[in-house]
Short mmCIF file of C-alpha atoms in Angstrom, two decimals:
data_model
loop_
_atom_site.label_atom_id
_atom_site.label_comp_id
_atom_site.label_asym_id
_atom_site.label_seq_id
_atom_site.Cartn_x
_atom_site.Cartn_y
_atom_site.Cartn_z
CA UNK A 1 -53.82 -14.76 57.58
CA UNK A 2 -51.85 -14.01 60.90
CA UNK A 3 -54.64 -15.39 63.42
CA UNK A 4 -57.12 -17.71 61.04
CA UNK A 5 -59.19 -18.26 64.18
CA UNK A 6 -59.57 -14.12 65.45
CA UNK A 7 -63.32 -14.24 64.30
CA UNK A 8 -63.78 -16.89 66.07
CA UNK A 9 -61.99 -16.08 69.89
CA UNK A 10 -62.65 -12.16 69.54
CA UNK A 11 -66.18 -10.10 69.48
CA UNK A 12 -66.26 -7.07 67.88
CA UNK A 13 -65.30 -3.90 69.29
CA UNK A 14 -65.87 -0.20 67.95
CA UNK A 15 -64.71 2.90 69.64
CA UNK A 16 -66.78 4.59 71.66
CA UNK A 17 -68.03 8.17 71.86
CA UNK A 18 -68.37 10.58 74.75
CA UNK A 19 -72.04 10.91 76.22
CA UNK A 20 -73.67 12.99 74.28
CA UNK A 21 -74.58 15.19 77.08
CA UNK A 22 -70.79 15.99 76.58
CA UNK A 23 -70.23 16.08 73.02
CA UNK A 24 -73.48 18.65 71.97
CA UNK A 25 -71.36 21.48 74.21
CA UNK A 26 -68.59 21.16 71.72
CA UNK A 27 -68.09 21.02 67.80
CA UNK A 28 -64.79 18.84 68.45
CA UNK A 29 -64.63 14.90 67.03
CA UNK A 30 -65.66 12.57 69.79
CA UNK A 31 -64.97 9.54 69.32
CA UNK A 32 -62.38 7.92 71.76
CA UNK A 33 -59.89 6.03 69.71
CA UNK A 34 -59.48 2.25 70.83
CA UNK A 35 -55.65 1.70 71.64
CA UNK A 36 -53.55 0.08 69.44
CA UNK A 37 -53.44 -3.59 71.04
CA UNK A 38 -57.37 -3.73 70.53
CA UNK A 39 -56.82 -2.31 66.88
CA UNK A 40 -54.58 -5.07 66.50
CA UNK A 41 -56.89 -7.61 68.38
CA UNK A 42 -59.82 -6.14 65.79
CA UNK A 43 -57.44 -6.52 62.77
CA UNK A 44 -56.64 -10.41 64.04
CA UNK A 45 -60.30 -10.70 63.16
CA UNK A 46 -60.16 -10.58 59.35
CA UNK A 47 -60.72 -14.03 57.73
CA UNK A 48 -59.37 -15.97 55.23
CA UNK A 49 -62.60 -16.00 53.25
CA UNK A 50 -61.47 -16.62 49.74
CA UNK A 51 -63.40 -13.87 48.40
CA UNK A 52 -62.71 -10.67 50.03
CA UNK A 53 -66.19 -8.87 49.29
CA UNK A 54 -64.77 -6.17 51.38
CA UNK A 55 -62.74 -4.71 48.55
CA UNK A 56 -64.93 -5.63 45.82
CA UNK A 57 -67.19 -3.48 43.63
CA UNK A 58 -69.80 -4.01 46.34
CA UNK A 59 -67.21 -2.94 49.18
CA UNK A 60 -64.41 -0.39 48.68
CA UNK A 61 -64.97 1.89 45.70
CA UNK A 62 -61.05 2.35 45.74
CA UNK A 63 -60.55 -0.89 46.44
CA UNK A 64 -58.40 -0.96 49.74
CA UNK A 65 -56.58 -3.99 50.31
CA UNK A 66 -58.03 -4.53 53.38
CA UNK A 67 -57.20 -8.38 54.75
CA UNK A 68 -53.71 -7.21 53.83
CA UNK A 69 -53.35 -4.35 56.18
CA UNK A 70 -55.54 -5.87 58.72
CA UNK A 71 -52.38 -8.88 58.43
CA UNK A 72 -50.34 -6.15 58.31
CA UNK A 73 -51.38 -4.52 61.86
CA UNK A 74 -52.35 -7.65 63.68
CA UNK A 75 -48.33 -8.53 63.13
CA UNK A 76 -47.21 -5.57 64.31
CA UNK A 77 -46.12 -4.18 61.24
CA UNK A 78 -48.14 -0.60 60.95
CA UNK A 79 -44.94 0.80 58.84
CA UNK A 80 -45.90 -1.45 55.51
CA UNK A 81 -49.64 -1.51 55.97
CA UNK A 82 -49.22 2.54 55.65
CA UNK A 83 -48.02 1.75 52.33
CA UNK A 84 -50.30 -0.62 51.59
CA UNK A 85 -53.30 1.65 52.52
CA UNK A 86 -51.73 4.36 50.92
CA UNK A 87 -51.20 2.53 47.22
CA UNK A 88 -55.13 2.84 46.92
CA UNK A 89 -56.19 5.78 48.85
CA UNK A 90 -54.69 9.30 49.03
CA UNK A 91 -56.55 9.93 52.50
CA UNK A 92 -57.16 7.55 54.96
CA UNK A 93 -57.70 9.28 57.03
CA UNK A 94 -60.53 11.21 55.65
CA UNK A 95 -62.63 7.76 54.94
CA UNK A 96 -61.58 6.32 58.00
CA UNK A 97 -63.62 8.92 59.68
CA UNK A 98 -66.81 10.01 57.40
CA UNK A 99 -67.10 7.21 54.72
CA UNK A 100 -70.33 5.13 55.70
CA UNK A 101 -68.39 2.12 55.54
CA UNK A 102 -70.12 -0.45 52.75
CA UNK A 103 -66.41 -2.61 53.13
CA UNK A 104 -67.77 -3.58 56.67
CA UNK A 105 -71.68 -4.11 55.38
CA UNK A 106 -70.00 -6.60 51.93
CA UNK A 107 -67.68 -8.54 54.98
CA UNK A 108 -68.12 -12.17 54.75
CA UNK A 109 -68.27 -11.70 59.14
CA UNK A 110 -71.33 -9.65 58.43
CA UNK A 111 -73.63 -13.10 57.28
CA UNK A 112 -73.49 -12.51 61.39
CA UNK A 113 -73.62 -9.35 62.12
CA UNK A 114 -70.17 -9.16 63.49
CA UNK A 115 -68.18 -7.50 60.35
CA UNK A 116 -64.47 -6.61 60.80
CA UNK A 117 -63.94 -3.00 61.96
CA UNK A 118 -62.73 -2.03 59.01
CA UNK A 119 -63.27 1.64 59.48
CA UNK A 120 -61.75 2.31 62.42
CA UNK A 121 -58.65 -0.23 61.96
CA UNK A 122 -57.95 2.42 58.61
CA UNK A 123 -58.48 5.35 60.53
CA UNK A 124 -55.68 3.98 63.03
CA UNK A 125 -53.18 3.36 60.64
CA UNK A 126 -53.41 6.71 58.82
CA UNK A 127 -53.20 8.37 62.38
CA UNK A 128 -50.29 6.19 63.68
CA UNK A 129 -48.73 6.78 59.87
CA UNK A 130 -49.11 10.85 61.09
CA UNK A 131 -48.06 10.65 64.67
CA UNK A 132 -44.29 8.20 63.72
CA UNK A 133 -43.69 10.62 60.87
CA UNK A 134 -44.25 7.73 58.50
CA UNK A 135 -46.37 10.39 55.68
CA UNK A 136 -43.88 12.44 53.90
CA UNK A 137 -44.42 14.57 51.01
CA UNK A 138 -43.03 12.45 47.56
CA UNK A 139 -41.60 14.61 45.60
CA UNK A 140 -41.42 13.06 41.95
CA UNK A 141 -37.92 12.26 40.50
CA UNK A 142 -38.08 14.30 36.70
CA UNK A 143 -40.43 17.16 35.61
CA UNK A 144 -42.18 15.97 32.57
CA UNK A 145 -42.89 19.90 31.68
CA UNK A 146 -46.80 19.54 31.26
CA UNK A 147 -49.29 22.17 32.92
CA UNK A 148 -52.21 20.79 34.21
CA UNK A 149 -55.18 22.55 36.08
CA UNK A 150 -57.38 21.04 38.60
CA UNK A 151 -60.70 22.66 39.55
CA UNK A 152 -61.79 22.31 42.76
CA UNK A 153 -59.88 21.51 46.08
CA UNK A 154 -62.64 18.64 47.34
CA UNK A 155 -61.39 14.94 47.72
CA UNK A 156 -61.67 14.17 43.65
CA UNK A 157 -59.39 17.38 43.09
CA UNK A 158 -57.07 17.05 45.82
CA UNK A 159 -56.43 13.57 45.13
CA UNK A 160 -56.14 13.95 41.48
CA UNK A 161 -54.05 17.13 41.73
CA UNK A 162 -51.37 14.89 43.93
CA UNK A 163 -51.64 11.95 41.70
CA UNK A 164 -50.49 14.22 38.84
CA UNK A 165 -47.98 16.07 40.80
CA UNK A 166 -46.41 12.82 41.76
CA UNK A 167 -45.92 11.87 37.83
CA UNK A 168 -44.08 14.94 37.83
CA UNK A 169 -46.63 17.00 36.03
CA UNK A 170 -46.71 20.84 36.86
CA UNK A 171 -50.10 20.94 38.78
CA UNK A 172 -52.02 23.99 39.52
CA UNK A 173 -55.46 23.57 41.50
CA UNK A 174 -58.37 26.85 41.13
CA UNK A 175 -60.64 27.00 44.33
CA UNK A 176 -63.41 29.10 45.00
CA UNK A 177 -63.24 29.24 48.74
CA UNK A 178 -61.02 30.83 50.65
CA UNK A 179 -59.25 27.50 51.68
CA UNK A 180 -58.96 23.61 49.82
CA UNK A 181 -61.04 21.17 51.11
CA UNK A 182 -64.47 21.46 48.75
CA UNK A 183 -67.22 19.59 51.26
CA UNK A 184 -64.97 18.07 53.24
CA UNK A 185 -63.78 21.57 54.82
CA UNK A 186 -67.14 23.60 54.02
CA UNK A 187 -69.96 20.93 54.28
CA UNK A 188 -68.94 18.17 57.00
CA UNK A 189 -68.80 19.40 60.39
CA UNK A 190 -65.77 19.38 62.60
CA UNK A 191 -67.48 17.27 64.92
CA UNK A 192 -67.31 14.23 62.30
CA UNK A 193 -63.94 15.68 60.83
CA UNK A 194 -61.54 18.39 62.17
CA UNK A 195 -60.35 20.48 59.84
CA UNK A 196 -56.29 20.22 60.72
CA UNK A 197 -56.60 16.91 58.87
CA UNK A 198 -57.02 18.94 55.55
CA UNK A 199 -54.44 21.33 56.39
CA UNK A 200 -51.89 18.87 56.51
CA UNK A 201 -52.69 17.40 53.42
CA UNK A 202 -52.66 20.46 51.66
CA UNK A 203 -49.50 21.96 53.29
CA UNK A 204 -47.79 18.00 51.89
CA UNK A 205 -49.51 18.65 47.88
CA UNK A 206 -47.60 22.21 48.42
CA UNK A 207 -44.12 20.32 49.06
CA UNK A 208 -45.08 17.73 46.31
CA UNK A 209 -45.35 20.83 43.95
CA UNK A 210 -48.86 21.31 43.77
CA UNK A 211 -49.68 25.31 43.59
CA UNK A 212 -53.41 26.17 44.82
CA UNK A 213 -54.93 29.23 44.02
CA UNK A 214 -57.72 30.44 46.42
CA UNK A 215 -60.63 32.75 45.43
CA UNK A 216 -60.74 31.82 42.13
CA UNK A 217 -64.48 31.27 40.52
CA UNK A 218 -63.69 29.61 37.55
CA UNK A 219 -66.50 30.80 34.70
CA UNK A 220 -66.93 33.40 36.86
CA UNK A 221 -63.95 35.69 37.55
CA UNK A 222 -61.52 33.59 35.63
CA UNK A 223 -62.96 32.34 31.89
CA UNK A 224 -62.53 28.43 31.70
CA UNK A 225 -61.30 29.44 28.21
CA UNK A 226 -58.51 30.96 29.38
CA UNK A 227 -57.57 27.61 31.73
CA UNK A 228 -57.83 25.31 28.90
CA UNK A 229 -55.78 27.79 26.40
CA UNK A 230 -53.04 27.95 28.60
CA UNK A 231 -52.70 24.24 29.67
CA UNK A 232 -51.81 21.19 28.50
CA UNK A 233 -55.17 19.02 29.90
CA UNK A 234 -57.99 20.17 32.69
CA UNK A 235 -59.94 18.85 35.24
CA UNK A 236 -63.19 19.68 36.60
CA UNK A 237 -63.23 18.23 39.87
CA UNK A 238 -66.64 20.81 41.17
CA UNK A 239 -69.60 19.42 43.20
CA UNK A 240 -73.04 18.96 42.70
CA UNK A 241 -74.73 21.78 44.38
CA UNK A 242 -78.06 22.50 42.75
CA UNK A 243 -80.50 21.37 45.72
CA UNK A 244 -83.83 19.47 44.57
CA UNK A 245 -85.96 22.32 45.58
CA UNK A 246 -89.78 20.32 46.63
CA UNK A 247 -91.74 23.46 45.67
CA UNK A 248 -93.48 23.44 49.43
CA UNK A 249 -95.84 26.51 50.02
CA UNK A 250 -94.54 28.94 52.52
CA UNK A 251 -90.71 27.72 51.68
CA UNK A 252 -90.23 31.31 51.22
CA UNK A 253 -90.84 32.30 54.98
CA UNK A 254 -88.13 33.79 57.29
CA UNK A 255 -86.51 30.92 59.35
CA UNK A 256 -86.64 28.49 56.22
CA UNK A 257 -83.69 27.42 54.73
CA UNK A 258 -82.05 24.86 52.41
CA UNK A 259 -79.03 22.87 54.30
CA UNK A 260 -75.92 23.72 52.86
CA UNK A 261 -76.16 27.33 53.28
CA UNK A 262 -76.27 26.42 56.97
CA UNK A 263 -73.67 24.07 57.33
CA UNK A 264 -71.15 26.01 55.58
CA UNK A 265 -72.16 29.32 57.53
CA UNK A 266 -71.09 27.15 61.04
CA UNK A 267 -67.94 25.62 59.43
CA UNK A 268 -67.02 29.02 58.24
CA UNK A 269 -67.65 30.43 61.13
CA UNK A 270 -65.28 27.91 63.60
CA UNK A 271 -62.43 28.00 61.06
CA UNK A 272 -62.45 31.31 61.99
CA UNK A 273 -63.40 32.75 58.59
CA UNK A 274 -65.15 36.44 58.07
CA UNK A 275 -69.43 35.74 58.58
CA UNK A 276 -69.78 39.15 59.10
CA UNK A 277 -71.57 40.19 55.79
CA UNK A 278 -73.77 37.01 55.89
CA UNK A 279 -77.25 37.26 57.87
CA UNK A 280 -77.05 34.24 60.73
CA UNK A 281 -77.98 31.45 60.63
CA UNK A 282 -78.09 30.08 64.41
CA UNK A 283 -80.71 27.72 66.06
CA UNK A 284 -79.81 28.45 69.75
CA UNK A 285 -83.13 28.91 71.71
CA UNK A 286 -85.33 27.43 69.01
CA UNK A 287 -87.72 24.83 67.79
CA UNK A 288 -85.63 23.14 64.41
CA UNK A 289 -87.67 20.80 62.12
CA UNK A 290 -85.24 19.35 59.29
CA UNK A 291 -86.38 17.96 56.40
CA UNK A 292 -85.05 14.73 54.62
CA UNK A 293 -83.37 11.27 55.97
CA UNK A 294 -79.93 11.49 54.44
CA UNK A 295 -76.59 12.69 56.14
CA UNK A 296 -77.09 16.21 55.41
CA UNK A 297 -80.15 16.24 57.18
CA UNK A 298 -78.53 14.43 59.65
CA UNK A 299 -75.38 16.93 59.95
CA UNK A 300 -78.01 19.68 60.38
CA UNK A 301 -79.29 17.73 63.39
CA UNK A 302 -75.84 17.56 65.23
CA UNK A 303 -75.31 21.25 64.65
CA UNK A 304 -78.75 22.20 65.70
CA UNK A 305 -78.01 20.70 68.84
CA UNK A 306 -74.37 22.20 69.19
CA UNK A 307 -75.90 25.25 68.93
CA UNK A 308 -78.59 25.26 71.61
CA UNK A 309 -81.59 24.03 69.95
CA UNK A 310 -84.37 23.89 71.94
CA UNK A 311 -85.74 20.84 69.88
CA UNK A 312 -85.05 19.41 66.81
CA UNK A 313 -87.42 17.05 64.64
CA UNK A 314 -86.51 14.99 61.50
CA UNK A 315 -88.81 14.37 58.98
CA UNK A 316 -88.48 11.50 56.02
CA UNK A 317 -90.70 10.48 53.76
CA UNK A 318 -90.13 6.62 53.80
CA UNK A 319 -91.38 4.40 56.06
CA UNK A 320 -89.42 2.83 58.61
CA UNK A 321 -87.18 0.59 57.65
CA UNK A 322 -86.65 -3.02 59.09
CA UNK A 323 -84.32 -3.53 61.75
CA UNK A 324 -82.43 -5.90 60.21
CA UNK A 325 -81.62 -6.77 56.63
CA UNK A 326 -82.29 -10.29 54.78
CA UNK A 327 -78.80 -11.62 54.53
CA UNK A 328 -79.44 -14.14 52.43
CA UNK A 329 -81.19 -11.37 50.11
CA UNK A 330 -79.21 -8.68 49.91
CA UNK A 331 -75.41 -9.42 51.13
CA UNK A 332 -72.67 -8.34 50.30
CA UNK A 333 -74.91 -5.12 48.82
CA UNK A 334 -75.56 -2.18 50.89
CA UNK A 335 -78.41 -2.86 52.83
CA UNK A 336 -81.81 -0.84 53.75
CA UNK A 337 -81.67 -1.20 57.48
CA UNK A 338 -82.52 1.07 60.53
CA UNK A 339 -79.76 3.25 61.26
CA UNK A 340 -79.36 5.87 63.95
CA UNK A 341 -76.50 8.41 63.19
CA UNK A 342 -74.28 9.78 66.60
CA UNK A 343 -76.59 13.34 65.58
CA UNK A 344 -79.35 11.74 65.70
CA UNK A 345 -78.95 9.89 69.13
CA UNK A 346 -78.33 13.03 70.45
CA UNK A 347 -81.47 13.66 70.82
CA UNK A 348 -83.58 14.37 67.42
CA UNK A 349 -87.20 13.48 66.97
CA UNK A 350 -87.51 11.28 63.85
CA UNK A 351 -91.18 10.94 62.01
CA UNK A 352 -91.41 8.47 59.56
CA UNK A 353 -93.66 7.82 56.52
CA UNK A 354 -94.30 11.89 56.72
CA UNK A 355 -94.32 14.22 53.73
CA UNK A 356 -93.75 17.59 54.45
CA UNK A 357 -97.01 19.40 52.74
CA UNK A 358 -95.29 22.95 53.73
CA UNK A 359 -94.66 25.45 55.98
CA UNK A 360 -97.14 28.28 58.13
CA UNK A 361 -95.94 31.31 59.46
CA UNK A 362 -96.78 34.53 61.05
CA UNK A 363 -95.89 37.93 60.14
CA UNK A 364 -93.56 36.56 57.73
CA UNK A 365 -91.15 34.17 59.86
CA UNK A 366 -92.04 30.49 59.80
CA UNK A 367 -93.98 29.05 62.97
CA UNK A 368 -95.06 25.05 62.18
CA UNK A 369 -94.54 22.76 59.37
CA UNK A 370 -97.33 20.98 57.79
CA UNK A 371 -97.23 17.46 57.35
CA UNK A 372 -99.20 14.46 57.07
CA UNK A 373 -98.77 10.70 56.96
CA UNK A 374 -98.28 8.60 53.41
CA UNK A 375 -99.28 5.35 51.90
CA UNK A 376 -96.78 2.98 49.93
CA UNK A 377 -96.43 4.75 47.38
CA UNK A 378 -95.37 8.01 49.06
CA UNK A 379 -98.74 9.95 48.67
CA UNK A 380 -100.52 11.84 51.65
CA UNK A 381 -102.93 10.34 53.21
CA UNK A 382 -106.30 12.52 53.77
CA UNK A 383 -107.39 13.22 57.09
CA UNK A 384 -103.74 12.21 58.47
CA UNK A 385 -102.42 15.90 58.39
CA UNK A 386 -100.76 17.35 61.99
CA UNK A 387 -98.47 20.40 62.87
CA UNK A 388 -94.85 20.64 64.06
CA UNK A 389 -93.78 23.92 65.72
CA UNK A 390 -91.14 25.57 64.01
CA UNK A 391 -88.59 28.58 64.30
CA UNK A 392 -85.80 26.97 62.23
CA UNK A 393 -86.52 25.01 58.57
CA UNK A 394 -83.86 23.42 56.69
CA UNK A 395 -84.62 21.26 53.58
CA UNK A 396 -81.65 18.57 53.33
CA UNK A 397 -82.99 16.67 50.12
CA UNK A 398 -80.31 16.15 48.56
CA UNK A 399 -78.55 17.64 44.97
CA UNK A 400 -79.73 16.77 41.50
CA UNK A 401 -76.51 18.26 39.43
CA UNK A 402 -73.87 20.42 39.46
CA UNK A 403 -74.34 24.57 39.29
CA UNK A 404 -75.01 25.10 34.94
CA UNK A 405 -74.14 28.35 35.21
CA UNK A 406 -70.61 29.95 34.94
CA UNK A 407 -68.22 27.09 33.69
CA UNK A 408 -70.41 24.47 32.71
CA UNK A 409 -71.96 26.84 30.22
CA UNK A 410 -68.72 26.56 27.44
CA UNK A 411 -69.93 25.90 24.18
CA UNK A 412 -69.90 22.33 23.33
CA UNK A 413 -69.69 20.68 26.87
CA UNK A 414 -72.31 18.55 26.75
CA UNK A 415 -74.36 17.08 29.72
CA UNK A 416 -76.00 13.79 30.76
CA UNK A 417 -79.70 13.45 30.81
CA UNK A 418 -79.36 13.88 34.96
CA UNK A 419 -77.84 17.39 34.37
CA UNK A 420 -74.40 16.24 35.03
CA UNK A 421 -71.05 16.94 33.10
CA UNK A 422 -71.13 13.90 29.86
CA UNK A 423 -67.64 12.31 30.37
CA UNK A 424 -67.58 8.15 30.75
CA UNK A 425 -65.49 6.68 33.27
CA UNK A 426 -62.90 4.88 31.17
CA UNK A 427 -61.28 8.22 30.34
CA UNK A 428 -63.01 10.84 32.13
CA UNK A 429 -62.63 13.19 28.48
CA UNK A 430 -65.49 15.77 28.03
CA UNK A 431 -66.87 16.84 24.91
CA UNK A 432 -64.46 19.67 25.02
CA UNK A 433 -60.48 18.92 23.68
CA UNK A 434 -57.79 18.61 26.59
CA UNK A 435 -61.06 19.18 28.92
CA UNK A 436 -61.51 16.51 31.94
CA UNK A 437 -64.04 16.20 34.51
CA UNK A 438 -64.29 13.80 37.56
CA UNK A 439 -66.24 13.45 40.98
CA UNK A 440 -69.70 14.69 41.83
CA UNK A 441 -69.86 17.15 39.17
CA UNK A 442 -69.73 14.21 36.78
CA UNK A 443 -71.38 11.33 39.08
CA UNK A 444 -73.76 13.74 40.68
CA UNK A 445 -73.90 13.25 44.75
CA UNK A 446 -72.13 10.71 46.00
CA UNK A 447 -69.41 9.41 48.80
CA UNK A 448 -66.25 11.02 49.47
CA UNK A 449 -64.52 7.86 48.54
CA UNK A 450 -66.25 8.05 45.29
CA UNK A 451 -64.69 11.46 44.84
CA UNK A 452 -61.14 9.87 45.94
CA UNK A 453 -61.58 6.98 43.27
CA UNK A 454 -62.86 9.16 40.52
CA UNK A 455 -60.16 11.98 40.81
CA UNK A 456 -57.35 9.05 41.25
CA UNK A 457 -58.20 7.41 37.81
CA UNK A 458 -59.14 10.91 36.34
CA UNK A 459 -55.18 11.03 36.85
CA UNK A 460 -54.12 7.92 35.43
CA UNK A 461 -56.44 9.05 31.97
CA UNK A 462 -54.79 12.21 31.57
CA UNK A 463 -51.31 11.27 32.97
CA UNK A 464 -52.34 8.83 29.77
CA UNK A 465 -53.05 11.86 27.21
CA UNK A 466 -50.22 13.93 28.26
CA UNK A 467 -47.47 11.34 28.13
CA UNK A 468 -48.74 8.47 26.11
CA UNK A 469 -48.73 6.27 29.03
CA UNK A 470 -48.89 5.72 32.73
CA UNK A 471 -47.67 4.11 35.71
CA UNK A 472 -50.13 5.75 37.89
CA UNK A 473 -52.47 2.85 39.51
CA UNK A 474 -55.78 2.67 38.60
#
């Protein structure tokens, strides 16, 4: 390594975020970028630790070569460790803003809770890479004269529809919405990720030959028959967006809502999109309980507050968790550990060890939430029950499979016993001839640089059946 003793002559340093007094007045990203002699300073940190857990199967899902663009930076050279962060990851700067970051939990620096910083050295190359002019579309060299469909514009189809267009195979991608971007555009807010990012990307696919039709439901108002008759392989690259509905009395009150419905209304709604015919969903002036622990539930939090919530309460079932992991235990695996996300320093209420026994309401609009406190193995506890005033209700408990209806409803696709589409990860084939399926919809719910891994070696399989073979990477 460039520096071998940078862990040991430099703390850690993230960036910072404006006071979030500031940041609630504004659905803008906030955090203040460190300049690029710290980033440098942070990359000098990376050891020679002779197993790089970081980009192991505990660490990167992609696999970024991270001590190699950490060298990379730390000598200056930000040119070639573009490259090299590009060879393994479409979008860098995607993950370097909204992946959780298990690279820095699996670092050999975190035995002392002083990991590399990972995440933010990424998201600094991938916008330096932007800002010299360094990202240009690559357009491939021969057209192999194969037709292959993508659905779905989120990170699994965007980064297998540019994997495929760069082995030169004609690639069309089918979205639903009225722009690409899947959850990344409709489901994370702008405040973790501006949506310019996706633009760019898209308008870059476009000069790389990708073709991206908008509007388009496929099994709904185009027949998945039809895409698979007239191609040469597909891909189903769609989410998982059945919600685990928890059956709570009074769920069907006004003012109570599932998550997504919510999030995408608000994103819709700053990207400037038409709202008009959908009834609002706004929690300025009100009392806003959210239910669940996850990130959804935390994304609801930050946009409660954005929009003038008067309070906002989080509710999650487990107990609270320790403040600090057993090393010895549980590194370099992704530790249970008290976390506090930027929404929910903003000002959010948090209960633990609460289950949500429903909601009460009053002429038909919600007006408390029922809860009550739980034992160790989840189950209220008599006697233990108390009330939390509510205007606003959204459940954020996550997704248990992908929509069944429309698409996934071809004769002879076949599911997994969780719901999702049945297609292994060696090859990513369905039950269905030249049919494909990658990401969420076959993983169920998981992180965007799952997605990015999934749709990248979806590629390589069908780059595989089209052609015989493949020099896409893995």
């Amino acid at each position: 390594m460039g520096k071998v003793t940078g862990f040991l002559e430099i703390d850690r340093r993230e960036a910072k975020y404006q006071p979030a007094s500031d940041r609630i007045r504004h659905f803008r990203e906030f955090t203040l970028p460190l300049p690029d002699s710290e980033v440098a300073n942070q990359a000098s940190r990376c050891m020679d630790c002779g197993i790089p857990f970081c980009h192991g199967p505990n660490g990167c899902p992609i696999h970024n070569q991270i001590p190699d663009w950490n060298d990379l930076v730390y000598n200056g050279n930000w040119e070639e460790a573009t490259r090299n962060l590009h060879s393994t990851n479409n979008f860098p700067e995607f993950t370097g803003r909204i992946c959780p970051a298990p690279c820095e939990e699996a670092c050999t620096l975190n035995l002392e809770d002083m990991p590399v910083t990972i995440k933010t050295v990424e998201q600094a190359i991938a916008d330096k890479a932007w800002k010299m002019g360094w990202i240009k579309p690559e357009v491939p060299a021969h057209r192999t004269g194969k037709k292959v469909a993508v659905i779905g514009s989120g990170p699994a189809g965007m980064a297998a529809a540019q994997q495929l267009a760069r082995a030169g195979h004609e690639v069309h991608v089918y979205e639903r919405e009225p722009k690409a971007g899947g959850l990344l555009r409709y489901g994370i807010p702008d405040f973790k990720m501006e949506k310019h990012y996706i633009d760019r990307r898209v308008q870059q696919m476009e000069a790389e030959g990708v073709t991206f039709h908008y509007g388009i439901n496929v099994g709904v108002n185009r027949p998945l028959e039809a895409l698979i008759d007239s191609h040469d392989a597909v891909l189903m690259c769609g989410g998982s967006e059945h919600p685990r509905d928890p059956g709570l009395p009074g769920q069907e009150l006004e003012g109570v809502h599932y998550a997504m419905p919510y999030l995408v209304q608000q994103n819709r709604r700053i990207g400037r999109e038409d709202v008009s015919a959908e009834k609002p969903i706004l929690a300025a002036g009100k009392h806003v309980v959210v239910i669940g622990g996850g990130d959804t539930a935390s994304d609801c939090v930050g946009t409660a507050f954005r929009q003038g919530a008067l309070s906002v309460h989080q509710l999650d079932i487990r107990p609270v968790p320790p403040l600090k992991e057993d090393k010895l235990a549980i590194w370099p695996y992704w530790p249970t550990k008290f976390r506090t996300s930027s929404s929910q320093a903003e000002g959010a209420e948090r209960e633990f060890a609460a289950a949500t026994l429903g909601m009460d309401g009053k002429k038909g609009h919600v007006t408390s939430v029922k809860c009550a406190r739980v034992d160790n193995k989840r189950q209220p506890i008599p006697g233990t029950e108390f009330h939390i005033k509510a205007d606003l209700v959204f459940i954020a408990l996550g997704f248990i499979h992908p929509v069944h209806e429309g698409m996934l409803a071809l004769d002879g696709l076949s599911r997994d016993r969780r719901g999702n589409v049945d297609a292994n990860d060696d090859d990513y084939a369905t039950t269905v001839p030249k049919l494909f399926a990658a990401g969420d919809m076959r993983r169920g719910q998981s992180l965007v640089v799952w997605a990015i891994r999934e749709g990248r070696q979806a590629a390589r399989s069908i780059d595989t059946f089209l052609m015989g073979a493949s020099v896409l990477p893995r």
